[in-house]
Amino acid sequence: MPTTEQGPFPPFDRFADTVANARVQRGLHEHLAEEVVTYVLDGQVHHEDGAGQHTVLRPGSVLLVTAHQEIRHELTMQPTQEGRAARWLSIVLRLPWHTQAPVTSVQIKDAGDAIPMTTTVVERPVVGSRARADSALGLECTDFEFTGEAETAIPLGRGHRGVAYVLQGRGRIEKEPVEAGMGAVFENIGRLAVHGAPGFRLFLASVPRTDSDESYPEGERFQGARYPGGKSR
């Protein structure tokens, strides 16, 4: 999600749900012409950048790397957490070269404050206009949690393309049954119909269409639900 079967889904390039039970250091890796979002769900995650700066990320922490120029970094389980589990979500998006070059940066923020959407649905802005981390691509990421059984329509705005990923629990997206670890892709959908049981948690990420995005079809598209190839446990 995006998967090989679904084909290219720019600017979304890779998506991973990582659970680490031990610290494995593979060294710094690079990002170039990419924007990368990391959202910590459980445990503590250790971040090291190319300048040798070390930061501990905790549940609710957001790491947003905008790499117009090369950035090197590494994410591992925090050493003091050995014997426990850490979980984080990662999304890699391609930065288009034909747009005005964004500033290369590394942002480490907390997710936004929880906002009641209904009496049984709470949304937490992770990246975007209502969050503390800003994306060069206009990426909007939100974490939805259902405290009780509910059916709701999440506004997206036409001309957007995105991914939906189930963090925990069971529910339905556009009437299709989903459970933890499953995801779907969508575009040009004004609202996303979601039904969730108590404890259902859904992560949404979407970007607006630009005038130069010829790859975007004009019609609506919803494709799911399935387990993404990037799941790592």
mmCIF file with all atom_site columns, C-alpha atoms in Angstrom:
data_model
loop_
_atom_site.group_PDB
_atom_site.id
_atom_site.type_symbol
_atom_site.label_atom_id
_atom_site.label_alt_id
_atom_site.label_comp_id
_atom_site.label_asym_id
_atom_site.label_entity_id
_atom_site.label_seq_id
_atom_site.pdbx_PDB_ins_code
_atom_site.Cartn_x
_atom_site.Cartn_y
_atom_site.Cartn_z
_atom_site.occupancy
_atom_site.B_iso_or_equiv
_atom_site.pdbx_formal_charge
_atom_site.auth_seq_id
_atom_site.auth_comp_id
_atom_site.auth_asym_id
_atom_site.auth_atom_id
_atom_site.pdbx_PDB_model_num
ATOM 1   C CA . MET A 1 1   ? 0.000   0.000  0.000   1.00 0.00 ? 1   MET A CA 1
ATOM 2   C CA . PRO A 1 2   ? 1.047   1.081  -2.439  1.00 0.00 ? 2   PRO A CA 1
ATOM 3   C CA . THR A 1 3   ? 1.703   -2.474 -3.605  1.00 0.00 ? 3   THR A CA 1
ATOM 4   C CA . THR A 1 4   ? 3.139   -3.981 -6.773  1.00 0.00 ? 4   THR A CA 1
ATOM 5   C CA . GLU A 1 5   ? -0.330  -5.197 -7.715  1.00 0.00 ? 5   GLU A CA 1
ATOM 6   C CA . GLN A 1 6   ? -1.806  -1.716 -7.419  1.00 0.00 ? 6   GLN A CA 1
ATOM 7   C CA . GLY A 1 7   ? 0.986   -0.144 -9.438  1.00 0.00 ? 7   GLY A CA 1
ATOM 8   C CA . PRO A 1 8   ? 2.593   3.282  -9.008  1.00 0.00 ? 8   PRO A CA 1
ATOM 9   C CA . PHE A 1 9   ? 0.735   5.662  -6.734  1.00 0.00 ? 9   PHE A CA 1
ATOM 10  C CA . PRO A 1 10  ? 2.842   8.847  -6.753  1.00 0.00 ? 10  PRO A CA 1
ATOM 11  C CA . PRO A 1 11  ? 3.918   10.638 -4.719  1.00 0.00 ? 11  PRO A CA 1
ATOM 12  C CA . PHE A 1 12  ? 3.486   7.721  -2.258  1.00 0.00 ? 12  PHE A CA 1
ATOM 13  C CA . ASP A 1 13  ? 6.480   5.441  -2.649  1.00 0.00 ? 13  ASP A CA 1
ATOM 14  C CA . ARG A 1 14  ? 6.784   3.202  0.429   1.00 0.00 ? 14  ARG A CA 1
ATOM 15  C CA . PHE A 1 15  ? 4.751   2.464  3.543   1.00 0.00 ? 15  PHE A CA 1
ATOM 16  C CA . ALA A 1 16  ? 5.829   0.407  6.556   1.00 0.00 ? 16  ALA A CA 1
ATOM 17  C CA . ASP A 1 17  ? 4.435   -0.576 9.951   1.00 0.00 ? 17  ASP A CA 1
ATOM 18  C CA . THR A 1 18  ? 7.466   -1.626 12.000  1.00 0.00 ? 18  THR A CA 1
ATOM 19  C CA . VAL A 1 19  ? 7.496   -3.471 15.320  1.00 0.00 ? 19  VAL A CA 1
ATOM 20  C CA . ALA A 1 20  ? 10.948  -3.906 16.891  1.00 0.00 ? 20  ALA A CA 1
ATOM 21  C CA . ASN A 1 21  ? 11.626  -6.211 19.834  1.00 0.00 ? 21  ASN A CA 1
ATOM 22  C CA . ALA A 1 22  ? 15.387  -5.695 19.857  1.00 0.00 ? 22  ALA A CA 1
ATOM 23  C CA . ARG A 1 23  ? 17.754  -2.938 18.813  1.00 0.00 ? 23  ARG A CA 1
ATOM 24  C CA . VAL A 1 24  ? 19.335  -3.606 15.419  1.00 0.00 ? 24  VAL A CA 1
ATOM 25  C CA . GLN A 1 25  ? 21.766  -0.998 14.099  1.00 0.00 ? 25  GLN A CA 1
ATOM 26  C CA . ARG A 1 26  ? 22.323  -1.012 10.347  1.00 0.00 ? 26  ARG A CA 1
ATOM 27  C CA . GLY A 1 27  ? 23.985  2.394  10.139  1.00 0.00 ? 27  GLY A CA 1
ATOM 28  C CA . LEU A 1 28  ? 22.800  5.671  8.675   1.00 0.00 ? 28  LEU A CA 1
ATOM 29  C CA . HIS A 1 29  ? 20.781  5.496  5.471   1.00 0.00 ? 29  HIS A CA 1
ATOM 30  C CA . GLU A 1 30  ? 20.107  8.308  3.031   1.00 0.00 ? 30  GLU A CA 1
ATOM 31  C CA . HIS A 1 31  ? 17.051  10.085 1.665   1.00 0.00 ? 31  HIS A CA 1
ATOM 32  C CA . LEU A 1 32  ? 17.200  12.277 -1.431  1.00 0.00 ? 32  LEU A CA 1
ATOM 33  C CA . ALA A 1 33  ? 14.280  13.955 -3.226  1.00 0.00 ? 33  ALA A CA 1
ATOM 34  C CA . GLU A 1 34  ? 11.947  12.406 -0.659  1.00 0.00 ? 34  GLU A CA 1
ATOM 35  C CA . GLU A 1 35  ? 9.704   13.423 2.193   1.00 0.00 ? 35  GLU A CA 1
ATOM 36  C CA . VAL A 1 36  ? 9.521   10.891 5.020   1.00 0.00 ? 36  VAL A CA 1
ATOM 37  C CA . VAL A 1 37  ? 7.048   10.758 7.901   1.00 0.00 ? 37  VAL A CA 1
ATOM 38  C CA . THR A 1 38  ? 7.624   8.594  10.974  1.00 0.00 ? 38  THR A CA 1
ATOM 39  C CA . TYR A 1 39  ? 4.875   8.361  13.602  1.00 0.00 ? 39  TYR A CA 1
ATOM 40  C CA . VAL A 1 40  ? 5.678   6.548  16.853  1.00 0.00 ? 40  VAL A CA 1
ATOM 41  C CA . LEU A 1 41  ? 2.814   4.387  18.119  1.00 0.00 ? 41  LEU A CA 1
ATOM 42  C CA . ASP A 1 42  ? 4.320   2.421  21.032  1.00 0.00 ? 42  ASP A CA 1
ATOM 43  C CA . GLY A 1 43  ? 7.552   2.283  22.999  1.00 0.00 ? 43  GLY A CA 1
ATOM 44  C CA . GLN A 1 44  ? 10.562  4.532  22.520  1.00 0.00 ? 44  GLN A CA 1
ATOM 45  C CA . VAL A 1 45  ? 12.515  5.021  19.291  1.00 0.00 ? 45  VAL A CA 1
ATOM 46  C CA . HIS A 1 46  ? 16.066  6.360  18.993  1.00 0.00 ? 46  HIS A CA 1
ATOM 47  C CA . HIS A 1 47  ? 16.823  8.778  16.136  1.00 0.00 ? 47  HIS A CA 1
ATOM 48  C CA . GLU A 1 48  ? 20.322  9.739  15.014  1.00 0.00 ? 48  GLU A CA 1
ATOM 49  C CA . ASP A 1 49  ? 20.971  12.211 12.204  1.00 0.00 ? 49  ASP A CA 1
ATOM 50  C CA . GLY A 1 50  ? 24.030  12.745 10.029  1.00 0.00 ? 50  GLY A CA 1
ATOM 51  C CA . ALA A 1 51  ? 25.332  15.463 12.352  1.00 0.00 ? 51  ALA A CA 1
ATOM 52  C CA . GLY A 1 52  ? 25.481  13.008 15.248  1.00 0.00 ? 52  GLY A CA 1
ATOM 53  C CA . GLN A 1 53  ? 22.487  14.430 17.085  1.00 0.00 ? 53  GLN A CA 1
ATOM 54  C CA . HIS A 1 54  ? 20.469  11.893 19.087  1.00 0.00 ? 54  HIS A CA 1
ATOM 55  C CA . THR A 1 55  ? 16.775  12.218 19.964  1.00 0.00 ? 55  THR A CA 1
ATOM 56  C CA . VAL A 1 56  ? 14.374  9.903  21.779  1.00 0.00 ? 56  VAL A CA 1
ATOM 57  C CA . LEU A 1 57  ? 10.938  9.649  20.144  1.00 0.00 ? 57  LEU A CA 1
ATOM 58  C CA . ARG A 1 58  ? 8.000   8.563  22.287  1.00 0.00 ? 58  ARG A CA 1
ATOM 59  C CA . PRO A 1 59  ? 4.394   7.571  21.472  1.00 0.00 ? 59  PRO A CA 1
ATOM 60  C CA . GLY A 1 60  ? 2.826   10.480 19.609  1.00 0.00 ? 60  GLY A CA 1
ATOM 61  C CA . SER A 1 61  ? 6.181   11.802 18.346  1.00 0.00 ? 61  SER A CA 1
ATOM 62  C CA . VAL A 1 62  ? 6.357   12.777 14.677  1.00 0.00 ? 62  VAL A CA 1
ATOM 63  C CA . LEU A 1 63  ? 9.556   12.855 12.621  1.00 0.00 ? 63  LEU A CA 1
ATOM 64  C CA . LEU A 1 64  ? 9.211   14.654 9.278   1.00 0.00 ? 64  LEU A CA 1
ATOM 65  C CA . VAL A 1 65  ? 12.230  14.643 6.962   1.00 0.00 ? 65  VAL A CA 1
ATOM 66  C CA . THR A 1 66  ? 12.110  16.848 3.857   1.00 0.00 ? 66  THR A CA 1
ATOM 67  C CA . ALA A 1 67  ? 15.148  15.846 1.805   1.00 0.00 ? 67  ALA A CA 1
ATOM 68  C CA . HIS A 1 68  ? 15.479  18.020 -1.284  1.00 0.00 ? 68  HIS A CA 1
ATOM 69  C CA . GLN A 1 69  ? 19.178  17.586 -0.603  1.00 0.00 ? 69  GLN A CA 1
ATOM 70  C CA . GLU A 1 70  ? 20.574  14.388 0.875   1.00 0.00 ? 70  GLU A CA 1
ATOM 71  C CA . ILE A 1 71  ? 19.800  13.653 4.524   1.00 0.00 ? 71  ILE A CA 1
ATOM 72  C CA . ARG A 1 72  ? 21.243  10.694 6.412   1.00 0.00 ? 72  ARG A CA 1
ATOM 73  C CA . HIS A 1 73  ? 19.717  9.250  9.568   1.00 0.00 ? 73  HIS A CA 1
ATOM 74  C CA . GLU A 1 74  ? 18.838  6.063  11.441  1.00 0.00 ? 74  GLU A CA 1
ATOM 75  C CA . LEU A 1 75  ? 15.876  4.875  13.507  1.00 0.00 ? 75  LEU A CA 1
ATOM 76  C CA . THR A 1 76  ? 16.264  2.083  16.059  1.00 0.00 ? 76  THR A CA 1
ATOM 77  C CA . MET A 1 77  ? 14.678  0.954  19.282  1.00 0.00 ? 77  MET A CA 1
ATOM 78  C CA . GLN A 1 78  ? 15.823  3.064  22.227  1.00 0.00 ? 78  GLN A CA 1
ATOM 79  C CA . PRO A 1 79  ? 18.625  1.087  24.008  1.00 0.00 ? 79  PRO A CA 1
ATOM 80  C CA . THR A 1 80  ? 16.923  1.332  27.408  1.00 0.00 ? 80  THR A CA 1
ATOM 81  C CA . GLN A 1 81  ? 13.848  -0.383 25.935  1.00 0.00 ? 81  GLN A CA 1
ATOM 82  C CA . GLU A 1 82  ? 15.507  -3.771 25.309  1.00 0.00 ? 82  GLU A CA 1
ATOM 83  C CA . GLY A 1 83  ? 13.054  -6.537 26.158  1.00 0.00 ? 83  GLY A CA 1
ATOM 84  C CA . ARG A 1 84  ? 10.075  -4.392 25.223  1.00 0.00 ? 84  ARG A CA 1
ATOM 85  C CA . ALA A 1 85  ? 8.514   -3.541 21.872  1.00 0.00 ? 85  ALA A CA 1
ATOM 86  C CA . ALA A 1 86  ? 8.553   -0.316 19.895  1.00 0.00 ? 86  ALA A CA 1
ATOM 87  C CA . ARG A 1 87  ? 6.239   0.356  16.986  1.00 0.00 ? 87  ARG A CA 1
ATOM 88  C CA . TRP A 1 88  ? 6.313   3.104  14.398  1.00 0.00 ? 88  TRP A CA 1
ATOM 89  C CA . LEU A 1 89  ? 4.649   3.922  11.096  1.00 0.00 ? 89  LEU A CA 1
ATOM 90  C CA . SER A 1 90  ? 6.696   5.238  8.152   1.00 0.00 ? 90  SER A CA 1
ATOM 91  C CA . ILE A 1 91  ? 5.618   6.779  4.846   1.00 0.00 ? 91  ILE A CA 1
ATOM 92  C CA . VAL A 1 92  ? 8.041   7.746  2.074   1.00 0.00 ? 92  VAL A CA 1
ATOM 93  C CA . LEU A 1 93  ? 6.874   10.170 -0.630  1.00 0.00 ? 93  LEU A CA 1
ATOM 94  C CA . ARG A 1 94  ? 8.757   11.353 -3.701  1.00 0.00 ? 94  ARG A CA 1
ATOM 95  C CA . LEU A 1 95  ? 9.436   15.077 -4.036  1.00 0.00 ? 95  LEU A CA 1
ATOM 96  C CA . PRO A 1 96  ? 8.733   16.238 -7.610  1.00 0.00 ? 96  PRO A CA 1
ATOM 97  C CA . TRP A 1 97  ? 11.631  18.029 -9.264  1.00 0.00 ? 97  TRP A CA 1
ATOM 98  C CA . HIS A 1 98  ? 9.433   20.346 -11.336 1.00 0.00 ? 98  HIS A CA 1
ATOM 99  C CA . THR A 1 99  ? 8.132   22.277 -8.334  1.00 0.00 ? 99  THR A CA 1
ATOM 100 C CA . GLN A 1 100 ? 9.874   25.009 -6.378  1.00 0.00 ? 100 GLN A CA 1
ATOM 101 C CA . ALA A 1 101 ? 12.559  23.355 -4.297  1.00 0.00 ? 101 ALA A CA 1
ATOM 102 C CA . PRO A 1 102 ? 11.509  22.972 -0.644  1.00 0.00 ? 102 PRO A CA 1
ATOM 103 C CA . VAL A 1 103 ? 13.876  23.702 2.208   1.00 0.00 ? 103 VAL A CA 1
ATOM 104 C CA . THR A 1 104 ? 15.758  20.597 3.343   1.00 0.00 ? 104 THR A CA 1
ATOM 105 C CA . SER A 1 105 ? 14.806  20.066 6.976   1.00 0.00 ? 105 SER A CA 1
ATOM 106 C CA . VAL A 1 106 ? 14.231  17.642 9.835   1.00 0.00 ? 106 VAL A CA 1
ATOM 107 C CA . GLN A 1 107 ? 11.246  18.311 12.080  1.00 0.00 ? 107 GLN A CA 1
ATOM 108 C CA . ILE A 1 108 ? 10.646  16.467 15.344  1.00 0.00 ? 108 ILE A CA 1
ATOM 109 C CA . LYS A 1 109 ? 7.289   17.384 16.835  1.00 0.00 ? 109 LYS A CA 1
ATOM 110 C CA . ASP A 1 110 ? 4.479   15.984 18.929  1.00 0.00 ? 110 ASP A CA 1
ATOM 111 C CA . ALA A 1 111 ? 1.246   15.109 17.161  1.00 0.00 ? 111 ALA A CA 1
ATOM 112 C CA . GLY A 1 112 ? -1.521  17.679 17.534  1.00 0.00 ? 112 GLY A CA 1
ATOM 113 C CA . ASP A 1 113 ? -4.022  17.664 20.373  1.00 0.00 ? 113 ASP A CA 1
ATOM 114 C CA . ALA A 1 114 ? -6.909  15.199 20.187  1.00 0.00 ? 114 ALA A CA 1
ATOM 115 C CA . ILE A 1 115 ? -10.088 16.720 18.723  1.00 0.00 ? 115 ILE A CA 1
ATOM 116 C CA . PRO A 1 116 ? -13.546 15.160 19.277  1.00 0.00 ? 116 PRO A CA 1
ATOM 117 C CA . MET A 1 117 ? -15.026 14.531 15.825  1.00 0.00 ? 117 MET A CA 1
ATOM 118 C CA . THR A 1 118 ? -18.193 12.943 17.230  1.00 0.00 ? 118 THR A CA 1
ATOM 119 C CA . THR A 1 119 ? -19.142 11.624 20.664  1.00 0.00 ? 119 THR A CA 1
ATOM 120 C CA . THR A 1 120 ? -17.373 8.337  19.851  1.00 0.00 ? 120 THR A CA 1
ATOM 121 C CA . VAL A 1 121 ? -14.654 9.349  17.358  1.00 0.00 ? 121 VAL A CA 1
ATOM 122 C CA . VAL A 1 122 ? -11.516 11.304 18.256  1.00 0.00 ? 122 VAL A CA 1
ATOM 123 C CA . GLU A 1 123 ? -9.077  12.622 15.657  1.00 0.00 ? 123 GLU A CA 1
ATOM 124 C CA . ARG A 1 124 ? -5.457  13.586 16.262  1.00 0.00 ? 124 ARG A CA 1
ATOM 125 C CA . PRO A 1 125 ? -3.714  15.655 13.555  1.00 0.00 ? 125 PRO A CA 1
ATOM 126 C CA . VAL A 1 126 ? -0.254  14.201 12.901  1.00 0.00 ? 126 VAL A CA 1
ATOM 127 C CA . VAL A 1 127 ? 1.043   16.233 9.932   1.00 0.00 ? 127 VAL A CA 1
ATOM 128 C CA . GLY A 1 128 ? -0.458  19.208 8.134   1.00 0.00 ? 128 GLY A CA 1
ATOM 129 C CA . SER A 1 129 ? -2.368  22.433 8.625   1.00 0.00 ? 129 SER A CA 1
ATOM 130 C CA . ARG A 1 130 ? -3.844  21.451 12.009  1.00 0.00 ? 130 ARG A CA 1
ATOM 131 C CA . ALA A 1 131 ? -0.745  19.653 13.286  1.00 0.00 ? 131 ALA A CA 1
ATOM 132 C CA . ARG A 1 132 ? 2.633   20.843 14.539  1.00 0.00 ? 132 ARG A CA 1
ATOM 133 C CA . ALA A 1 133 ? 4.653   19.345 11.666  1.00 0.00 ? 133 ALA A CA 1
ATOM 134 C CA . ASP A 1 134 ? 4.323   20.961 8.218   1.00 0.00 ? 134 ASP A CA 1
ATOM 135 C CA . SER A 1 135 ? 4.840   19.108 4.933   1.00 0.00 ? 135 SER A CA 1
ATOM 136 C CA . ALA A 1 136 ? 6.378   20.582 1.781   1.00 0.00 ? 136 ALA A CA 1
ATOM 137 C CA . LEU A 1 137 ? 3.994   18.421 -0.269  1.00 0.00 ? 137 LEU A CA 1
ATOM 138 C CA . GLY A 1 138 ? 0.886   19.575 1.576   1.00 0.00 ? 138 GLY A CA 1
ATOM 139 C CA . LEU A 1 139 ? 0.606   16.128 3.178   1.00 0.00 ? 139 LEU A CA 1
ATOM 140 C CA . GLU A 1 140 ? -2.163  15.756 5.762   1.00 0.00 ? 140 GLU A CA 1
ATOM 141 C CA . CYS A 1 141 ? -1.975  12.838 8.218   1.00 0.00 ? 141 CYS A CA 1
ATOM 142 C CA . THR A 1 142 ? -4.568  12.104 10.892  1.00 0.00 ? 142 THR A CA 1
ATOM 143 C CA . ASP A 1 143 ? -4.974  9.372  13.510  1.00 0.00 ? 143 ASP A CA 1
ATOM 144 C CA . PHE A 1 144 ? -8.640  8.474  14.157  1.00 0.00 ? 144 PHE A CA 1
ATOM 145 C CA . GLU A 1 145 ? -9.676  6.479  17.230  1.00 0.00 ? 145 GLU A CA 1
ATOM 146 C CA . PHE A 1 146 ? -13.160 5.064  17.880  1.00 0.00 ? 146 PHE A CA 1
ATOM 147 C CA . THR A 1 147 ? -14.088 4.976  21.569  1.00 0.00 ? 147 THR A CA 1
ATOM 148 C CA . GLY A 1 148 ? -17.434 3.370  20.731  1.00 0.00 ? 148 GLY A CA 1
ATOM 149 C CA . GLU A 1 149 ? -19.090 1.807  17.713  1.00 0.00 ? 149 GLU A CA 1
ATOM 150 C CA . ALA A 1 150 ? -19.731 4.493  15.133  1.00 0.00 ? 150 ALA A CA 1
ATOM 151 C CA . GLU A 1 151 ? -20.178 5.236  11.462  1.00 0.00 ? 151 GLU A CA 1
ATOM 152 C CA . THR A 1 152 ? -18.805 8.484  10.123  1.00 0.00 ? 152 THR A CA 1
ATOM 153 C CA . ALA A 1 153 ? -17.818 10.207 6.888   1.00 0.00 ? 153 ALA A CA 1
ATOM 154 C CA . ILE A 1 154 ? -14.320 11.671 6.945   1.00 0.00 ? 154 ILE A CA 1
ATOM 155 C CA . PRO A 1 155 ? -14.044 14.734 4.661   1.00 0.00 ? 155 PRO A CA 1
ATOM 156 C CA . LEU A 1 156 ? -11.105 14.577 2.273   1.00 0.00 ? 156 LEU A CA 1
ATOM 157 C CA . GLY A 1 157 ? -11.726 17.098 -0.481  1.00 0.00 ? 157 GLY A CA 1
ATOM 158 C CA . ARG A 1 158 ? -11.740 16.152 -4.140  1.00 0.00 ? 158 ARG A CA 1
ATOM 159 C CA . GLY A 1 159 ? -8.449  16.266 -5.939  1.00 0.00 ? 159 GLY A CA 1
ATOM 160 C CA . HIS A 1 160 ? -6.690  14.446 -3.109  1.00 0.00 ? 160 HIS A CA 1
ATOM 161 C CA . ARG A 1 161 ? -4.892  11.111 -3.243  1.00 0.00 ? 161 ARG A CA 1
ATOM 162 C CA . GLY A 1 162 ? -4.085  9.085  -0.189  1.00 0.00 ? 162 GLY A CA 1
ATOM 163 C CA . VAL A 1 163 ? -3.778  5.924  1.849   1.00 0.00 ? 163 VAL A CA 1
ATOM 164 C CA . ALA A 1 164 ? -5.838  4.571  4.750   1.00 0.00 ? 164 ALA A CA 1
ATOM 165 C CA . TYR A 1 165 ? -4.269  2.105  7.181   1.00 0.00 ? 165 TYR A CA 1
ATOM 166 C CA . VAL A 1 166 ? -5.832  0.260  10.128  1.00 0.00 ? 166 VAL A CA 1
ATOM 167 C CA . LEU A 1 167 ? -3.657  0.565  13.233  1.00 0.00 ? 167 LEU A CA 1
ATOM 168 C CA . GLN A 1 168 ? -5.844  -1.616 15.450  1.00 0.00 ? 168 GLN A CA 1
ATOM 169 C CA . GLY A 1 169 ? -9.299  -3.162 15.713  1.00 0.00 ? 169 GLY A CA 1
ATOM 170 C CA . ARG A 1 170 ? -11.904 -4.014 13.106  1.00 0.00 ? 170 ARG A CA 1
ATOM 171 C CA . GLY A 1 171 ? -14.239 -1.959 10.979  1.00 0.00 ? 171 GLY A CA 1
ATOM 172 C CA . ARG A 1 172 ? -15.252 -1.116 7.425   1.00 0.00 ? 172 ARG A CA 1
ATOM 173 C CA . ILE A 1 173 ? -13.931 1.389  4.907   1.00 0.00 ? 173 ILE A CA 1
ATOM 174 C CA . GLU A 1 174 ? -16.317 2.185  2.056   1.00 0.00 ? 174 GLU A CA 1
ATOM 175 C CA . LYS A 1 175 ? -18.300 -0.906 3.170   1.00 0.00 ? 175 LYS A CA 1
ATOM 176 C CA . GLU A 1 176 ? -15.270 -3.210 2.850   1.00 0.00 ? 176 GLU A CA 1
ATOM 177 C CA . PRO A 1 177 ? -14.318 -5.139 6.034   1.00 0.00 ? 177 PRO A CA 1
ATOM 178 C CA . VAL A 1 178 ? -10.887 -4.249 7.411   1.00 0.00 ? 178 VAL A CA 1
ATOM 179 C CA . GLU A 1 179 ? -8.781  -5.212 10.408  1.00 0.00 ? 179 GLU A CA 1
ATOM 180 C CA . ALA A 1 180 ? -5.446  -4.246 11.929  1.00 0.00 ? 180 ALA A CA 1
ATOM 181 C CA . GLY A 1 181 ? -2.643  -4.275 9.359   1.00 0.00 ? 181 GLY A CA 1
ATOM 182 C CA . MET A 1 182 ? -4.891  -3.755 6.337   1.00 0.00 ? 182 MET A CA 1
ATOM 183 C CA . GLY A 1 183 ? -4.916  -0.686 4.142   1.00 0.00 ? 183 GLY A CA 1
ATOM 184 C CA . ALA A 1 184 ? -6.411  0.906  1.055   1.00 0.00 ? 184 ALA A CA 1
ATOM 185 C CA . VAL A 1 185 ? -5.658  3.667  -1.433  1.00 0.00 ? 185 VAL A CA 1
ATOM 186 C CA . PHE A 1 186 ? -8.069  6.337  -2.644  1.00 0.00 ? 186 PHE A CA 1
ATOM 187 C CA . GLU A 1 187 ? -8.268  9.474  -4.784  1.00 0.00 ? 187 GLU A CA 1
ATOM 188 C CA . ASN A 1 188 ? -10.809 12.113 -5.781  1.00 0.00 ? 188 ASN A CA 1
ATOM 189 C CA . ILE A 1 189 ? -13.196 10.990 -3.034  1.00 0.00 ? 189 ILE A CA 1
ATOM 190 C CA . GLY A 1 190 ? -14.964 13.835 -1.268  1.00 0.00 ? 190 GLY A CA 1
ATOM 191 C CA . ARG A 1 191 ? -15.671 11.810 1.872   1.00 0.00 ? 191 ARG A CA 1
ATOM 192 C CA . LEU A 1 192 ? -14.465 8.434  3.104   1.00 0.00 ? 192 LEU A CA 1
ATOM 193 C CA . ALA A 1 193 ? -17.179 6.318  4.741   1.00 0.00 ? 193 ALA A CA 1
ATOM 194 C CA . VAL A 1 194 ? -15.806 4.542  7.819   1.00 0.00 ? 194 VAL A CA 1
ATOM 195 C CA . HIS A 1 195 ? -17.478 2.240  10.347  1.00 0.00 ? 195 HIS A CA 1
ATOM 196 C CA . GLY A 1 196 ? -15.548 1.188  13.417  1.00 0.00 ? 196 GLY A CA 1
ATOM 197 C CA . ALA A 1 197 ? -16.037 -0.994 16.469  1.00 0.00 ? 197 ALA A CA 1
ATOM 198 C CA . PRO A 1 198 ? -14.821 0.216  19.883  1.00 0.00 ? 198 PRO A CA 1
ATOM 199 C CA . GLY A 1 199 ? -11.019 0.430  19.824  1.00 0.00 ? 199 GLY A CA 1
ATOM 200 C CA . PHE A 1 200 ? -10.835 0.803  16.027  1.00 0.00 ? 200 PHE A CA 1
ATOM 201 C CA . ARG A 1 201 ? -7.951  3.074  15.027  1.00 0.00 ? 201 ARG A CA 1
ATOM 202 C CA . LEU A 1 202 ? -7.366  4.365  11.500  1.00 0.00 ? 202 LEU A CA 1
ATOM 203 C CA . PHE A 1 203 ? -4.474  6.373  10.040  1.00 0.00 ? 203 PHE A CA 1
ATOM 204 C CA . LEU A 1 204 ? -5.167  8.546  6.985   1.00 0.00 ? 204 LEU A CA 1
ATOM 205 C CA . ALA A 1 205 ? -2.563  10.276 4.810   1.00 0.00 ? 205 ALA A CA 1
ATOM 206 C CA . SER A 1 206 ? -3.451  12.361 1.752   1.00 0.00 ? 206 SER A CA 1
ATOM 207 C CA . VAL A 1 207 ? -1.878  14.927 -0.570  1.00 0.00 ? 207 VAL A CA 1
ATOM 208 C CA . PRO A 1 208 ? -3.548  17.476 -2.861  1.00 0.00 ? 208 PRO A CA 1
ATOM 209 C CA . ARG A 1 209 ? -3.345  17.197 -6.592  1.00 0.00 ? 209 ARG A CA 1
ATOM 210 C CA . THR A 1 210 ? -1.197  19.758 -8.393  1.00 0.00 ? 210 THR A CA 1
ATOM 211 C CA . ASP A 1 211 ? -1.742  21.099 -11.907 1.00 0.00 ? 211 ASP A CA 1
ATOM 212 C CA . SER A 1 212 ? 1.329   19.233 -13.156 1.00 0.00 ? 212 SER A CA 1
ATOM 213 C CA . ASP A 1 213 ? 0.152   15.843 -11.876 1.00 0.00 ? 213 ASP A CA 1
ATOM 214 C CA . GLU A 1 214 ? -0.884  14.291 -15.178 1.00 0.00 ? 214 GLU A CA 1
ATOM 215 C CA . SER A 1 215 ? -0.867  10.841 -13.596 1.00 0.00 ? 215 SER A CA 1
ATOM 216 C CA . TYR A 1 216 ? -3.973  11.646 -11.563 1.00 0.00 ? 216 TYR A CA 1
ATOM 217 C CA . PRO A 1 217 ? -7.174  10.325 -13.153 1.00 0.00 ? 217 PRO A CA 1
ATOM 218 C CA . GLU A 1 218 ? -10.285 12.468 -13.060 1.00 0.00 ? 218 GLU A CA 1
ATOM 219 C CA . GLY A 1 219 ? -12.638 9.835  -11.637 1.00 0.00 ? 219 GLY A CA 1
ATOM 220 C CA . GLU A 1 220 ? -13.045 8.527  -8.121  1.00 0.00 ? 220 GLU A CA 1
ATOM 221 C CA . ARG A 1 221 ? -10.924 5.587  -7.052  1.00 0.00 ? 221 ARG A CA 1
ATOM 222 C CA . PHE A 1 222 ? -10.981 3.391  -3.978  1.00 0.00 ? 222 PHE A CA 1
ATOM 223 C CA . GLN A 1 223 ? -8.829  0.289  -3.950  1.00 0.00 ? 223 GLN A CA 1
ATOM 224 C CA . GLY A 1 224 ? -8.612  -1.951 -0.919  1.00 0.00 ? 224 GLY A CA 1
ATOM 225 C CA . ALA A 1 225 ? -8.583  -3.473 1.454   1.00 0.00 ? 225 ALA A CA 1
ATOM 226 C CA . ARG A 1 226 ? -5.459  -5.584 1.737   1.00 0.00 ? 226 ARG A CA 1
ATOM 227 C CA . TYR A 1 227 ? -2.299  -6.088 3.733   1.00 0.00 ? 227 TYR A CA 1
ATOM 228 C CA . PRO A 1 228 ? 0.423   -3.748 2.476   1.00 0.00 ? 228 PRO A CA 1
ATOM 229 C CA . GLY A 1 229 ? 3.695   -5.222 1.295   1.00 0.00 ? 229 GLY A CA 1
ATOM 230 C CA . GLY A 1 230 ? 5.576   -2.879 3.600   1.00 0.00 ? 230 GLY A CA 1
ATOM 231 C CA . LYS A 1 231 ? 4.373   -4.418 6.840   1.00 0.00 ? 231 LYS A CA 1
ATOM 232 C CA . SER A 1 232 ? 7.327   -5.415 9.015   1.00 0.00 ? 232 SER A CA 1
ATOM 233 C CA . ARG A 1 233 ? 6.910   -7.364 12.239  1.00 0.00 ? 233 ARG A CA 1
#
